[in-house]
Tab-separated table of C-alpha atoms in Angstrom:
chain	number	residue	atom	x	y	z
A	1	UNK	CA	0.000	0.000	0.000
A	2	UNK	CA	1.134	3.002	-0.916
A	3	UNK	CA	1.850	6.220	1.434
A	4	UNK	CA	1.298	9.758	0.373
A	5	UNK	CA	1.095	12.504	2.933
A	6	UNK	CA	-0.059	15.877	1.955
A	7	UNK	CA	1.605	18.772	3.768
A	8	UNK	CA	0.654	22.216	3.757
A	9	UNK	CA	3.545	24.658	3.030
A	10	UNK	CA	4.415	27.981	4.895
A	11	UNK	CA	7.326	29.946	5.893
A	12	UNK	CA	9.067	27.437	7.733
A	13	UNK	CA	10.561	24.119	6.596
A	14	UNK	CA	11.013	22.775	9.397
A	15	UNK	CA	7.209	21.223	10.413
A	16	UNK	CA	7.303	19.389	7.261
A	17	UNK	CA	11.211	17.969	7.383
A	18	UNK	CA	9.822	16.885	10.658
A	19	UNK	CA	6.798	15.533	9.642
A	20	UNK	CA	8.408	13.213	6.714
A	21	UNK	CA	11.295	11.676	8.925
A	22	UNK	CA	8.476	10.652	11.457
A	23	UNK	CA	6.064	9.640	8.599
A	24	UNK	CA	8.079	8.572	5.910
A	25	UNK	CA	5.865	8.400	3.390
A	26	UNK	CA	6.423	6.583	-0.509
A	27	UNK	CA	5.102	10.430	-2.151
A	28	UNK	CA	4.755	13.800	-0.958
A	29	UNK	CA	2.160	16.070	-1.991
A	30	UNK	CA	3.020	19.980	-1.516
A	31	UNK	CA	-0.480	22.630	-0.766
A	32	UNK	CA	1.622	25.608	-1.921
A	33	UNK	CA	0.082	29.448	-1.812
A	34	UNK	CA	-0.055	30.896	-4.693
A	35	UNK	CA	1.191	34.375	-6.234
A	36	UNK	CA	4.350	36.490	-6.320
A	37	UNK	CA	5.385	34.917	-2.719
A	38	UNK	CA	4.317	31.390	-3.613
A	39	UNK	CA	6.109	28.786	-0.942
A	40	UNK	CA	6.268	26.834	-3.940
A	41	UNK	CA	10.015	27.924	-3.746
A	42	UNK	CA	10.538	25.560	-0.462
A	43	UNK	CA	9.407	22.712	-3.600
A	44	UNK	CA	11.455	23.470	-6.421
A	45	UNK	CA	13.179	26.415	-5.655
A	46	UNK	CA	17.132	26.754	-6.824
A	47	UNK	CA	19.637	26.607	-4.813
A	48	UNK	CA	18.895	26.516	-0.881
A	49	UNK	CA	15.347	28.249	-0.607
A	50	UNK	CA	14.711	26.712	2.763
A	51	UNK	CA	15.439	28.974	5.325
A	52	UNK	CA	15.583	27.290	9.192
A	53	UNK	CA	15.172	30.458	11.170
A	54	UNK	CA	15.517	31.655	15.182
A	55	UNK	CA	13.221	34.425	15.663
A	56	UNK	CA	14.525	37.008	12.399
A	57	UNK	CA	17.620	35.257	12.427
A	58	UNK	CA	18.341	32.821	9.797
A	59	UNK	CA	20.792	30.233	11.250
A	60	UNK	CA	20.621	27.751	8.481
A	61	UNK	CA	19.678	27.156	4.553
A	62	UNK	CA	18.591	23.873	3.060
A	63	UNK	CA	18.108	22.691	-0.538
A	64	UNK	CA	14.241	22.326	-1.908
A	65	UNK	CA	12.535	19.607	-0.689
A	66	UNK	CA	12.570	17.577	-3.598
A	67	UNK	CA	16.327	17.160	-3.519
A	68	UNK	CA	16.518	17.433	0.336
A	69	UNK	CA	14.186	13.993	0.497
A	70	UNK	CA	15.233	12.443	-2.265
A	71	UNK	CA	12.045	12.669	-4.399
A	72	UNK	CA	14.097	14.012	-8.125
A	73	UNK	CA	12.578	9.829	-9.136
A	74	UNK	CA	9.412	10.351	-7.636
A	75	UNK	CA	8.241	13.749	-7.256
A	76	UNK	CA	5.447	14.864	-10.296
A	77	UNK	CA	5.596	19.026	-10.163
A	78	UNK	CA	1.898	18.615	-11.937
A	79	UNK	CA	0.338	15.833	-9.716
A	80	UNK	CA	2.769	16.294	-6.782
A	81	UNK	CA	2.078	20.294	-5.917
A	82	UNK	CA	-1.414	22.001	-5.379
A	83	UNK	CA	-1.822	25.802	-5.495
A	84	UNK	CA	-4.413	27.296	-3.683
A	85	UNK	CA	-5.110	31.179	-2.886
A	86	UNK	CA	-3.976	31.191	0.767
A	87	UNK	CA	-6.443	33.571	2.294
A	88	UNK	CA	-9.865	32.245	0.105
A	89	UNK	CA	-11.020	29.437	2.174
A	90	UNK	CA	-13.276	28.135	-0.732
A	91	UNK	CA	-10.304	27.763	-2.999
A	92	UNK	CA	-8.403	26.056	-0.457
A	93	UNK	CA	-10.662	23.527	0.151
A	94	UNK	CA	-12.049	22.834	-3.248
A	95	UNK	CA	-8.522	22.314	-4.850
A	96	UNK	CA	-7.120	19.839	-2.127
A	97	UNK	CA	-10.609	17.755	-2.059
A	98	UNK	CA	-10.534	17.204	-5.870
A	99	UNK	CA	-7.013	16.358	-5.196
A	100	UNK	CA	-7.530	14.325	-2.529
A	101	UNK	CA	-10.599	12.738	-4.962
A	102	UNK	CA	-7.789	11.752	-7.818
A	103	UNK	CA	-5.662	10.404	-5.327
A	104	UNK	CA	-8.376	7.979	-3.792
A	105	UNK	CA	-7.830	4.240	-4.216
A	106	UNK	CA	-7.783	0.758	-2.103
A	107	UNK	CA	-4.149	0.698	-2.162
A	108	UNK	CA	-3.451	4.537	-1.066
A	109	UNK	CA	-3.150	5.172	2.704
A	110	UNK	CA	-3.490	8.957	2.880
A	111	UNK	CA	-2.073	10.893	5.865
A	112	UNK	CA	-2.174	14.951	6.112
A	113	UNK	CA	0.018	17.203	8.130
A	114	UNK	CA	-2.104	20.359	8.311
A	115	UNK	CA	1.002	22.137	10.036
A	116	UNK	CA	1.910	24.994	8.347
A	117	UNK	CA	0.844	27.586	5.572
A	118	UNK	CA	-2.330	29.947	6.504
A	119	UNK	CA	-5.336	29.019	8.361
A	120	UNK	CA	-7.119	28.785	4.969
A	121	UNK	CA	-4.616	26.501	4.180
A	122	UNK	CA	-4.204	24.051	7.089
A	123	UNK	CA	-9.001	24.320	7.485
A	124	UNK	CA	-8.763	23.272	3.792
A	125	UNK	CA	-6.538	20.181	4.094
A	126	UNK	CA	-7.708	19.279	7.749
A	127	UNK	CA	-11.745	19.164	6.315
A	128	UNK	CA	-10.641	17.604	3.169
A	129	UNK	CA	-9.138	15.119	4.848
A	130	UNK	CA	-12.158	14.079	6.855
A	131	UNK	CA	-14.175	13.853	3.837
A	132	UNK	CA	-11.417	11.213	2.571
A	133	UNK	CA	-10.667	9.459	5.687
A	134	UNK	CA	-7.336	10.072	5.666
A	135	UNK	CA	-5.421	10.450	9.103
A	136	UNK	CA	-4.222	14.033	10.206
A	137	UNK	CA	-1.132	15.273	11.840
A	138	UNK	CA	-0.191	18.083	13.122
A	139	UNK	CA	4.041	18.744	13.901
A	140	UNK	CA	4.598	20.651	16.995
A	141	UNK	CA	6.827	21.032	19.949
A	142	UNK	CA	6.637	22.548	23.757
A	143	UNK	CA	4.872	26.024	24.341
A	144	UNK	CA	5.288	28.209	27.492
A	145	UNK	CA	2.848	30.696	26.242
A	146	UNK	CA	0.112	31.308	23.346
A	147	UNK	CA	3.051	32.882	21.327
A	148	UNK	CA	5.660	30.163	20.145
A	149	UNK	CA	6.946	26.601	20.278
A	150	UNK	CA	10.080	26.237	22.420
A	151	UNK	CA	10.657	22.784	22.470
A	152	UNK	CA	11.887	20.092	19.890
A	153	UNK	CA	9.461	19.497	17.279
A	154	UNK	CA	7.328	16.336	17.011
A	155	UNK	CA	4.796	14.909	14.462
A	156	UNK	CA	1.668	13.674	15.807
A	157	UNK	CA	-1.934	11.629	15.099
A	158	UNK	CA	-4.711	14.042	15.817
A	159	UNK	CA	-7.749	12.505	17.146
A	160	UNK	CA	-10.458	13.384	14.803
A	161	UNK	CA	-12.808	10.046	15.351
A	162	UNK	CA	-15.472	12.423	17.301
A	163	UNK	CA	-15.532	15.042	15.106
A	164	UNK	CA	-15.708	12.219	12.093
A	165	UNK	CA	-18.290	10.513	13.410
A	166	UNK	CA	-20.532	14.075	13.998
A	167	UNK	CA	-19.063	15.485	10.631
A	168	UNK	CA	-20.337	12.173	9.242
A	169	UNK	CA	-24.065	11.615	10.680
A	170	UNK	CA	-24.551	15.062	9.931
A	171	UNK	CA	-23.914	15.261	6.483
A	172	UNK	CA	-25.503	11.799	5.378
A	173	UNK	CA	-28.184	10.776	7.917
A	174	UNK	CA	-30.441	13.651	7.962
A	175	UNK	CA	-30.405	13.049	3.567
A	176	UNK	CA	-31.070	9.262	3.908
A	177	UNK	CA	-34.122	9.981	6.715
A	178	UNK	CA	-35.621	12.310	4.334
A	179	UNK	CA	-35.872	10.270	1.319
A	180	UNK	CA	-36.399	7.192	3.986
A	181	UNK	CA	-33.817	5.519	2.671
A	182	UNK	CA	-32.815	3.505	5.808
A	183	UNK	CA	-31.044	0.470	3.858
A	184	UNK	CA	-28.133	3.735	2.784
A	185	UNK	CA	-28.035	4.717	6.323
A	186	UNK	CA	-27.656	1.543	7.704
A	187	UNK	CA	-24.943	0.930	5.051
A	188	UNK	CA	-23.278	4.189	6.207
A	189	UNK	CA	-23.513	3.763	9.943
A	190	UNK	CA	-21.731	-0.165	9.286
A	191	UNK	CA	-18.910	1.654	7.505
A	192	UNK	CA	-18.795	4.153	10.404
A	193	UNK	CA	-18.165	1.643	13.176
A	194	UNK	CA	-15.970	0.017	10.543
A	195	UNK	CA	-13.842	2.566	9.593
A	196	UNK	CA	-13.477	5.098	12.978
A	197	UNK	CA	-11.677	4.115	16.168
A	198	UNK	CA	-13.880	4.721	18.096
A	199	UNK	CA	-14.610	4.772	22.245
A	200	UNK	CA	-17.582	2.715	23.736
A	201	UNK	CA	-20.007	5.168	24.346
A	202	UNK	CA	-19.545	6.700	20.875
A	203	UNK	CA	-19.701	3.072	18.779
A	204	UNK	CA	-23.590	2.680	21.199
A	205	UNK	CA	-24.770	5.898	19.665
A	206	UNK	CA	-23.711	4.627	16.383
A	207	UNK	CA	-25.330	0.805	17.191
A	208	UNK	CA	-28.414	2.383	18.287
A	209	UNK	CA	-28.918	4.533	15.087
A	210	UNK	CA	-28.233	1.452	13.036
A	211	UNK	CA	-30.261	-0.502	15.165
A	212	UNK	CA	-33.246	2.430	14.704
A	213	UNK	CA	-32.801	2.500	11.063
A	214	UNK	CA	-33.080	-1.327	11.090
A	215	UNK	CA	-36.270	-1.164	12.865
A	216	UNK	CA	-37.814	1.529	10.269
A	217	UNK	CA	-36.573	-0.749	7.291
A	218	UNK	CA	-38.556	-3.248	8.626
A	219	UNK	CA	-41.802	-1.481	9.624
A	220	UNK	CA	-41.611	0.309	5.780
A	221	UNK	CA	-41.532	-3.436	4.414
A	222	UNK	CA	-44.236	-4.306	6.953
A	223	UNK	CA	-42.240	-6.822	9.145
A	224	UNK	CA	-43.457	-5.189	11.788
A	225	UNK	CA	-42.703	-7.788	14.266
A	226	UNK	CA	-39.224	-7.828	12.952
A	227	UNK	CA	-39.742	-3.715	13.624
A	228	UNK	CA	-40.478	-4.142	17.388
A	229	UNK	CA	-37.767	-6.355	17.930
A	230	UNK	CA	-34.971	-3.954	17.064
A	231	UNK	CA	-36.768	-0.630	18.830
A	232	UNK	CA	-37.999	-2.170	21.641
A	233	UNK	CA	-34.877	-1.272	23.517
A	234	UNK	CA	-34.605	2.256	22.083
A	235	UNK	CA	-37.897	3.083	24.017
A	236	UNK	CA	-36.356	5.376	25.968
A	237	UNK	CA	-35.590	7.667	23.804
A	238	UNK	CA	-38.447	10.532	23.472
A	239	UNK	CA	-38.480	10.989	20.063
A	240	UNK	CA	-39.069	6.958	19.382
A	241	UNK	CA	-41.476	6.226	22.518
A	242	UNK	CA	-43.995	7.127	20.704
A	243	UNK	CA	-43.702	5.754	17.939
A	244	UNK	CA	-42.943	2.312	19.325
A	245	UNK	CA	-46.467	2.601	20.981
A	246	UNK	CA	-47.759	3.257	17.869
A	247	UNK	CA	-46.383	0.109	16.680
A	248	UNK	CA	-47.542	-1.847	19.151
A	249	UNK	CA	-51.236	-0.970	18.402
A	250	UNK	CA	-50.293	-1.340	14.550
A	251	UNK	CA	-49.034	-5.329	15.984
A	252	UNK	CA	-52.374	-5.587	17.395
A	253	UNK	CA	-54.768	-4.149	15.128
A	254	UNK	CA	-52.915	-6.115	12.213
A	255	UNK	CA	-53.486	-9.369	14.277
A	256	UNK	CA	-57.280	-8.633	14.559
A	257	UNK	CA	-57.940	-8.676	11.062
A	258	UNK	CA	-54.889	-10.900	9.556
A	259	UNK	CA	-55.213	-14.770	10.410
A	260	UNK	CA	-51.974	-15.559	9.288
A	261	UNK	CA	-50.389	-12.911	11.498
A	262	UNK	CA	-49.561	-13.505	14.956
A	263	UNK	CA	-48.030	-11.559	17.869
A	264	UNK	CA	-47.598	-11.553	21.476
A	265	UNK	CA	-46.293	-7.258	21.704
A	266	UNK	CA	-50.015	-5.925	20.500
A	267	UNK	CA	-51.691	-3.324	22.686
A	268	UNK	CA	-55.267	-2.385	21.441
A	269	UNK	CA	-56.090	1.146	19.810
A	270	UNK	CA	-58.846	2.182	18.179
A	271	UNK	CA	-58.506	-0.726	15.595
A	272	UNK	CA	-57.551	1.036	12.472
A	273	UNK	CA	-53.936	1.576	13.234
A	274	UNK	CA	-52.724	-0.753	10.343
A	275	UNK	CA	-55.250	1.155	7.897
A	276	UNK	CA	-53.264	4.407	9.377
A	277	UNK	CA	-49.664	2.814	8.723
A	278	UNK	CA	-50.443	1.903	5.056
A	279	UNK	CA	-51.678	5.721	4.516
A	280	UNK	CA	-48.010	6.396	6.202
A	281	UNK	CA	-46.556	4.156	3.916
A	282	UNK	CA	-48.110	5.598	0.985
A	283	UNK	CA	-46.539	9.040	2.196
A	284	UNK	CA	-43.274	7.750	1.916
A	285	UNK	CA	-43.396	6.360	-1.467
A	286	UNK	CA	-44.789	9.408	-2.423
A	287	UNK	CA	-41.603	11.089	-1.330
A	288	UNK	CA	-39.572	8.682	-3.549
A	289	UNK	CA	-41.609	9.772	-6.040
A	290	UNK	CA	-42.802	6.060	-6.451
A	291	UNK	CA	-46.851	7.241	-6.865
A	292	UNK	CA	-47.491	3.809	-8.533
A	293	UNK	CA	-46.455	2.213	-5.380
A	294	UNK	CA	-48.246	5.220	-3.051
A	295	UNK	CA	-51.576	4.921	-4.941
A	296	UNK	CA	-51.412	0.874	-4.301
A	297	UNK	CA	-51.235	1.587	-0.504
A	298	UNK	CA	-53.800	3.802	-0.290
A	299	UNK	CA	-56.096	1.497	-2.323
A	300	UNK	CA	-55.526	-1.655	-0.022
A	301	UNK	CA	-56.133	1.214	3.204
A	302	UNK	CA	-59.253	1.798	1.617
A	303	UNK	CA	-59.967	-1.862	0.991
A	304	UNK	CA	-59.026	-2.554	4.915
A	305	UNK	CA	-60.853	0.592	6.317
A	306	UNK	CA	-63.745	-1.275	5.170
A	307	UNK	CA	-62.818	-4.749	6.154
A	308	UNK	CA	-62.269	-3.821	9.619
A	309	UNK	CA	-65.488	-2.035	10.251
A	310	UNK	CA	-67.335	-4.529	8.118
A	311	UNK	CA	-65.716	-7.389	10.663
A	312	UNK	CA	-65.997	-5.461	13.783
A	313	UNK	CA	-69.161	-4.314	13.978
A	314	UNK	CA	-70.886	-7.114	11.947
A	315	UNK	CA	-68.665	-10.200	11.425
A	316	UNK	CA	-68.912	-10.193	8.090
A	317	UNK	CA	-65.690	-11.032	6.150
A	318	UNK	CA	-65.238	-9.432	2.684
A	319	UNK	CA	-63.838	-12.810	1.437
A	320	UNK	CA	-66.629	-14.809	2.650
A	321	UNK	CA	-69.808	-13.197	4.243
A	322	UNK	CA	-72.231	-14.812	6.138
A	323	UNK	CA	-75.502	-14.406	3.944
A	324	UNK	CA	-77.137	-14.378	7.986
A	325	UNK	CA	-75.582	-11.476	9.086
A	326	UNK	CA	-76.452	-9.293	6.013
A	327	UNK	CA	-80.235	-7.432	6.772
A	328	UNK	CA	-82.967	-9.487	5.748
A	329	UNK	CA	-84.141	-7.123	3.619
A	330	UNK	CA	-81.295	-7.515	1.180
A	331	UNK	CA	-80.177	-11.677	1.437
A	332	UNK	CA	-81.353	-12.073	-1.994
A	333	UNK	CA	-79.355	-9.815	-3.745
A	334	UNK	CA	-75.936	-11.088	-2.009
A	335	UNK	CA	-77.111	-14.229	-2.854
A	336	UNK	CA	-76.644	-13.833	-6.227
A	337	UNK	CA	-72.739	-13.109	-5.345
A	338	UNK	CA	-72.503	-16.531	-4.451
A	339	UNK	CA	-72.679	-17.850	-7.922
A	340	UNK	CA	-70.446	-15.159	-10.072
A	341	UNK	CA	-67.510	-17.055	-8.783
A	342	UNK	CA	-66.450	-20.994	-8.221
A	343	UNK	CA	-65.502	-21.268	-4.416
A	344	UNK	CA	-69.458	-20.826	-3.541
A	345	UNK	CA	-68.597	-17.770	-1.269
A	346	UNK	CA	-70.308	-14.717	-1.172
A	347	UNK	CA	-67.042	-12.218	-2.013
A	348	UNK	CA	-67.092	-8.483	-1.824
A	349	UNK	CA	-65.505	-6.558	-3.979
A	350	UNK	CA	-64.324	-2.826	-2.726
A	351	UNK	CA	-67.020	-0.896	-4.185
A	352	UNK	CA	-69.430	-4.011	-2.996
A	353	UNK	CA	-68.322	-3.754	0.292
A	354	UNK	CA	-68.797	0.012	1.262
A	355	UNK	CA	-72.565	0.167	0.180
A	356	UNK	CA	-73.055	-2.684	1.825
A	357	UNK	CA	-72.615	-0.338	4.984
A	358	UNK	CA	-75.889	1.323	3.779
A	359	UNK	CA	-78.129	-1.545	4.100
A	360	UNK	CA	-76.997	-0.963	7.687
A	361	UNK	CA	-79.182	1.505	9.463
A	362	UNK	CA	-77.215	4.737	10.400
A	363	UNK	CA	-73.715	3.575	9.846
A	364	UNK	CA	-71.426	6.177	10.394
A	365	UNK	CA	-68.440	4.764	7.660
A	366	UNK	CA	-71.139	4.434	4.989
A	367	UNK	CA	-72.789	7.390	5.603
A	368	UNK	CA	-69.371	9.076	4.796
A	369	UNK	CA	-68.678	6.959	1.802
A	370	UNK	CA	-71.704	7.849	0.217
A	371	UNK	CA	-71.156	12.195	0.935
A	372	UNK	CA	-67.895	11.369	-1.272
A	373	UNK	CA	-68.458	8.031	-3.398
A	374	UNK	CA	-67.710	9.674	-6.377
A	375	UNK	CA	-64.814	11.296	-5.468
A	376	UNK	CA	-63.451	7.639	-4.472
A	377	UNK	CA	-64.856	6.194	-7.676
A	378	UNK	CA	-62.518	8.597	-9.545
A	379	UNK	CA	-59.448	7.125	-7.842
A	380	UNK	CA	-60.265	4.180	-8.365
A	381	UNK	CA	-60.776	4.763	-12.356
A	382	UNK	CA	-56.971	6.180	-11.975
A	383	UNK	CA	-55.677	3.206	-9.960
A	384	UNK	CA	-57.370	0.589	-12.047
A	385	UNK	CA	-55.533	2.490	-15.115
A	386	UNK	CA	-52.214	2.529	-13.629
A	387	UNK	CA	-49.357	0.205	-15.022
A	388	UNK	CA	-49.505	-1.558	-11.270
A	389	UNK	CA	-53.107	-2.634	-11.597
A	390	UNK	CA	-54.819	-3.808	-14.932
A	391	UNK	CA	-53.634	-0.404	-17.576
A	392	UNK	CA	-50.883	0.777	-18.737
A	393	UNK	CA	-50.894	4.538	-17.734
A	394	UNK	CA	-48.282	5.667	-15.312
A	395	UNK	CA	-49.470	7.573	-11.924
A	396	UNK	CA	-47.726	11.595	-12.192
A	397	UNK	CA	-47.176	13.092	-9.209
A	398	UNK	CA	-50.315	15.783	-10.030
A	399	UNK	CA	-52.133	12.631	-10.003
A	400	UNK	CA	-50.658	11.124	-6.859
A	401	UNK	CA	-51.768	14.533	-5.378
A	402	UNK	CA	-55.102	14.296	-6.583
A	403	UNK	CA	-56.052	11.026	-5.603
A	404	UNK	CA	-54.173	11.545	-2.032
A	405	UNK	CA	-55.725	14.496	-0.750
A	406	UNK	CA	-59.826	12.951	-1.768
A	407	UNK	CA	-58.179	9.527	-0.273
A	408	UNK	CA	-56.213	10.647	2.642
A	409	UNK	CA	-58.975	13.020	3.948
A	410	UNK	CA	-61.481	10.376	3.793
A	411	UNK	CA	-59.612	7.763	5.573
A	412	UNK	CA	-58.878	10.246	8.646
A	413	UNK	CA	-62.552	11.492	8.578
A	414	UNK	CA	-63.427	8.058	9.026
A	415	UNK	CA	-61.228	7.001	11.270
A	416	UNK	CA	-62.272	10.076	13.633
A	417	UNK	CA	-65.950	8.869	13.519
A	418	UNK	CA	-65.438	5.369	14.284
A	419	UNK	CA	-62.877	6.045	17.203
A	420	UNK	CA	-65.003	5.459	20.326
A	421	UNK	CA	-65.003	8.356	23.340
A	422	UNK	CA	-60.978	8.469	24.228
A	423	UNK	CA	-59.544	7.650	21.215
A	424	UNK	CA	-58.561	9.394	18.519
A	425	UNK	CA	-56.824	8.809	15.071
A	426	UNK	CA	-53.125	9.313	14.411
A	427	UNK	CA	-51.836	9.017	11.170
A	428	UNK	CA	-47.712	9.341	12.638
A	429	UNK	CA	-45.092	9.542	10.331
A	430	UNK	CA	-41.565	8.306	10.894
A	431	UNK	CA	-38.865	11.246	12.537
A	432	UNK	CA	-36.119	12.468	10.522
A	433	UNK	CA	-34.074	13.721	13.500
A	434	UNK	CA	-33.583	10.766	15.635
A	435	UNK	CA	-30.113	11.222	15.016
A	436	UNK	CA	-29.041	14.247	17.471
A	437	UNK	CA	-26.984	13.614	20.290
């Protein structure tokens, strides 16, 4: 593997002469100022351009570095020296991260010595470096006051792992939490506790993002027993209490209406949470801009709004209903339902099942249904000619808007009037700023 230490340059040679006996690094790269008083001189100056200095006094010169290493075989003057405007932090920066970029490989082990040169200068290659990962230095001696170094000169690690690992979650993790892209953070947090030597307190925070993100992944895919399992122990945190809660209701009101589904972490809600968490869902493929995928959710919430209430409050079962429990009244017509299919059940379709509500004296879910039926039979025109379902005509996000704000608004109106005294509806989205210290 090869080693290449950048060095900023300033007046004095002696940091970086320093810095490469201790180092010793295969290639030297040289952040020069630029301008009429370049250090580039200290590089590839003639002669002995290094000046080794006490106070104004110059007690000894020294041939460029090139020839002072030993690099005349090695050293590039186009890849080997970056000039940067000393004083324009922007420039500085900029130039030593795209070098820093070109440099980047498996086999490269970078190390920095942010030393000398101006502050510019030594912010630029100390923040470039943390974007690269590569290890910083900094070459310094005793000091007996603010105003010099008195002692011999040494070349040191600097410990940047904290500030890494802030720099880091800060820049990626409030992105990835945004788009809800929790199988990118995850990947990112690994590489963190990979990469960064870091103390035990710090690698928990990191394991308990991860182990967050993990439990969102899984709730977004609907393993949401998989979901409680990693955020159960994250409960005390007050920014995922709540949610966890949530979940727990979405575990149980799941279980009520899905036989195949079984769990022993359920707490009982009003009923509708898992009609609540699809709308969520929905929400967040909306912000992938996935609407296909959004519109799908929000027609199976529909379909289980329905199913719930339907099963609740009269056992019926949209996939088989008792002919007994429909009003007299109407038996005859469901009847004939029995014979448009082969299994000899009497199966509701969506449309089918919502006006059944309305042979049902005064019930509150069909009454609503039929105040805005036609607004729901226009999204269901769209759905049914979206590529997803049975056309070929994408959803567009002025459609996904359409369709979400008649759909959405329906499904928490609903929800609101079937809540009994004490509840109340929800609707929580997942938090994009779990990640704060």
């Amino acid at each position: 593997m090869e080693k290449i230490l950048l060095v900023t340059v300033g007046g004095s040679p002696q940091p970086i002469i320093t810095s490469f006996r201790s180092l010793e690094p295969d290639r030297l790269v040289f952040i020069c100022s630029e301008g009429p008083k370049s250090s580039i001189s200290q590089v590839t100056g003639h002669g002995k351009p290094c000046e080794i200095r006490r106070g104004e006094k110059i007690i000894d010169r020294l041939p460029n570095f090139v020839s002072l290493f030993g690099l005349e075989n090695k050293f590039d003057p186009e890849n080997d020296i970056v000039l940067v405007a000393e004083d324009h932090q922007s420039d500085c920066y900029n130039k030593i991260f795209a070098k820093l970029k070109s440099l980047k490989s498996e086999n490269i082990y970078l190390m920095a010595d942010y030393t000398g040169g101006t502050k510019c200068m030594s912010i630029g290659l100390a923040m470039a470096g943390l974007d690269f990962g590569a290890d910083l230095y900094i070459t310094t001696g005793t000091r007996k006051d603010l105003v010099k170094i008195t002692g011999g000169e040494t070349t040191e690690p600097v410990s940047t792992a904290l500030i890494d690992l802030d720099r880091k979650i800060e820049q990626f993790l409030p992105v990835f939490l945004k788009q809800y892209n929790y199988s990118a953070a995850i990947e990112q947090l690994e590489g963190l506790l990979r990469n960064l030597h870091l103390d035990p307190a710090s690698k928990n925070r990191v394991r308990s993002l991860k182990d967050i993100c993990i439990a969102f992944e899984a709730w977004d895919q609907f393993s949401h027993e998989e979901a409680w399992q990693s955020i159960e122990s994250h409960l005390g945190r007050p920014e995922i209490k709540e949610l966890g809660l949530y979940l727990k209701k979405i575990l149980q009101s799941r279980a009520d209406i899905d036989e195949e589904f079984d769990t022993a972490h359920g707490i009982r809600g009003h009923g509708f949470e898992i009609v609540e968490d699809l709308v969520m869902n929905a929400e967040r493929r909306a912000a992938q801009k996935r609407y296909d995928d959004a519109v799908g959710r929000l027609y199976r919430a529909l379909e289980l709004l329905v199913q719930i209430h339907l099963s609740k409050e009269y056992e019926i079962k949209t996939g088989d209903a008792d002919i007994n429990k429909i009003p007299p009244a109407y038996r005859d017509e469901y009847e004939g339902l029995r014979f448009s299919n082969n299994d000899d059940k009497i199966m509701l379709g969506l449309k089918q099942a919502y006006l059944l509500l309305n042979k049902f004296e005064n019930d509150p879910l069909g009454s609503l249904y039929s105040e805005v039926q036609h607004k729901i039979d226009d999204v269901l025109v769209k759905r049914n000619q979206s590529l997803f379902a049975h056309g070929f005509k994408p959803i567009t996000a002025k459609d996904y808007q359409m369709l979400s704000t008649q759909v959405v608004d329906f499904m928490k109106s609903a929800v609101e009037r079937l809540c009994v005294k004490g509840q109340k509806a929800q609707f929580l989205q997942f938090p994009d700023n779990f990640f704060e210290k």
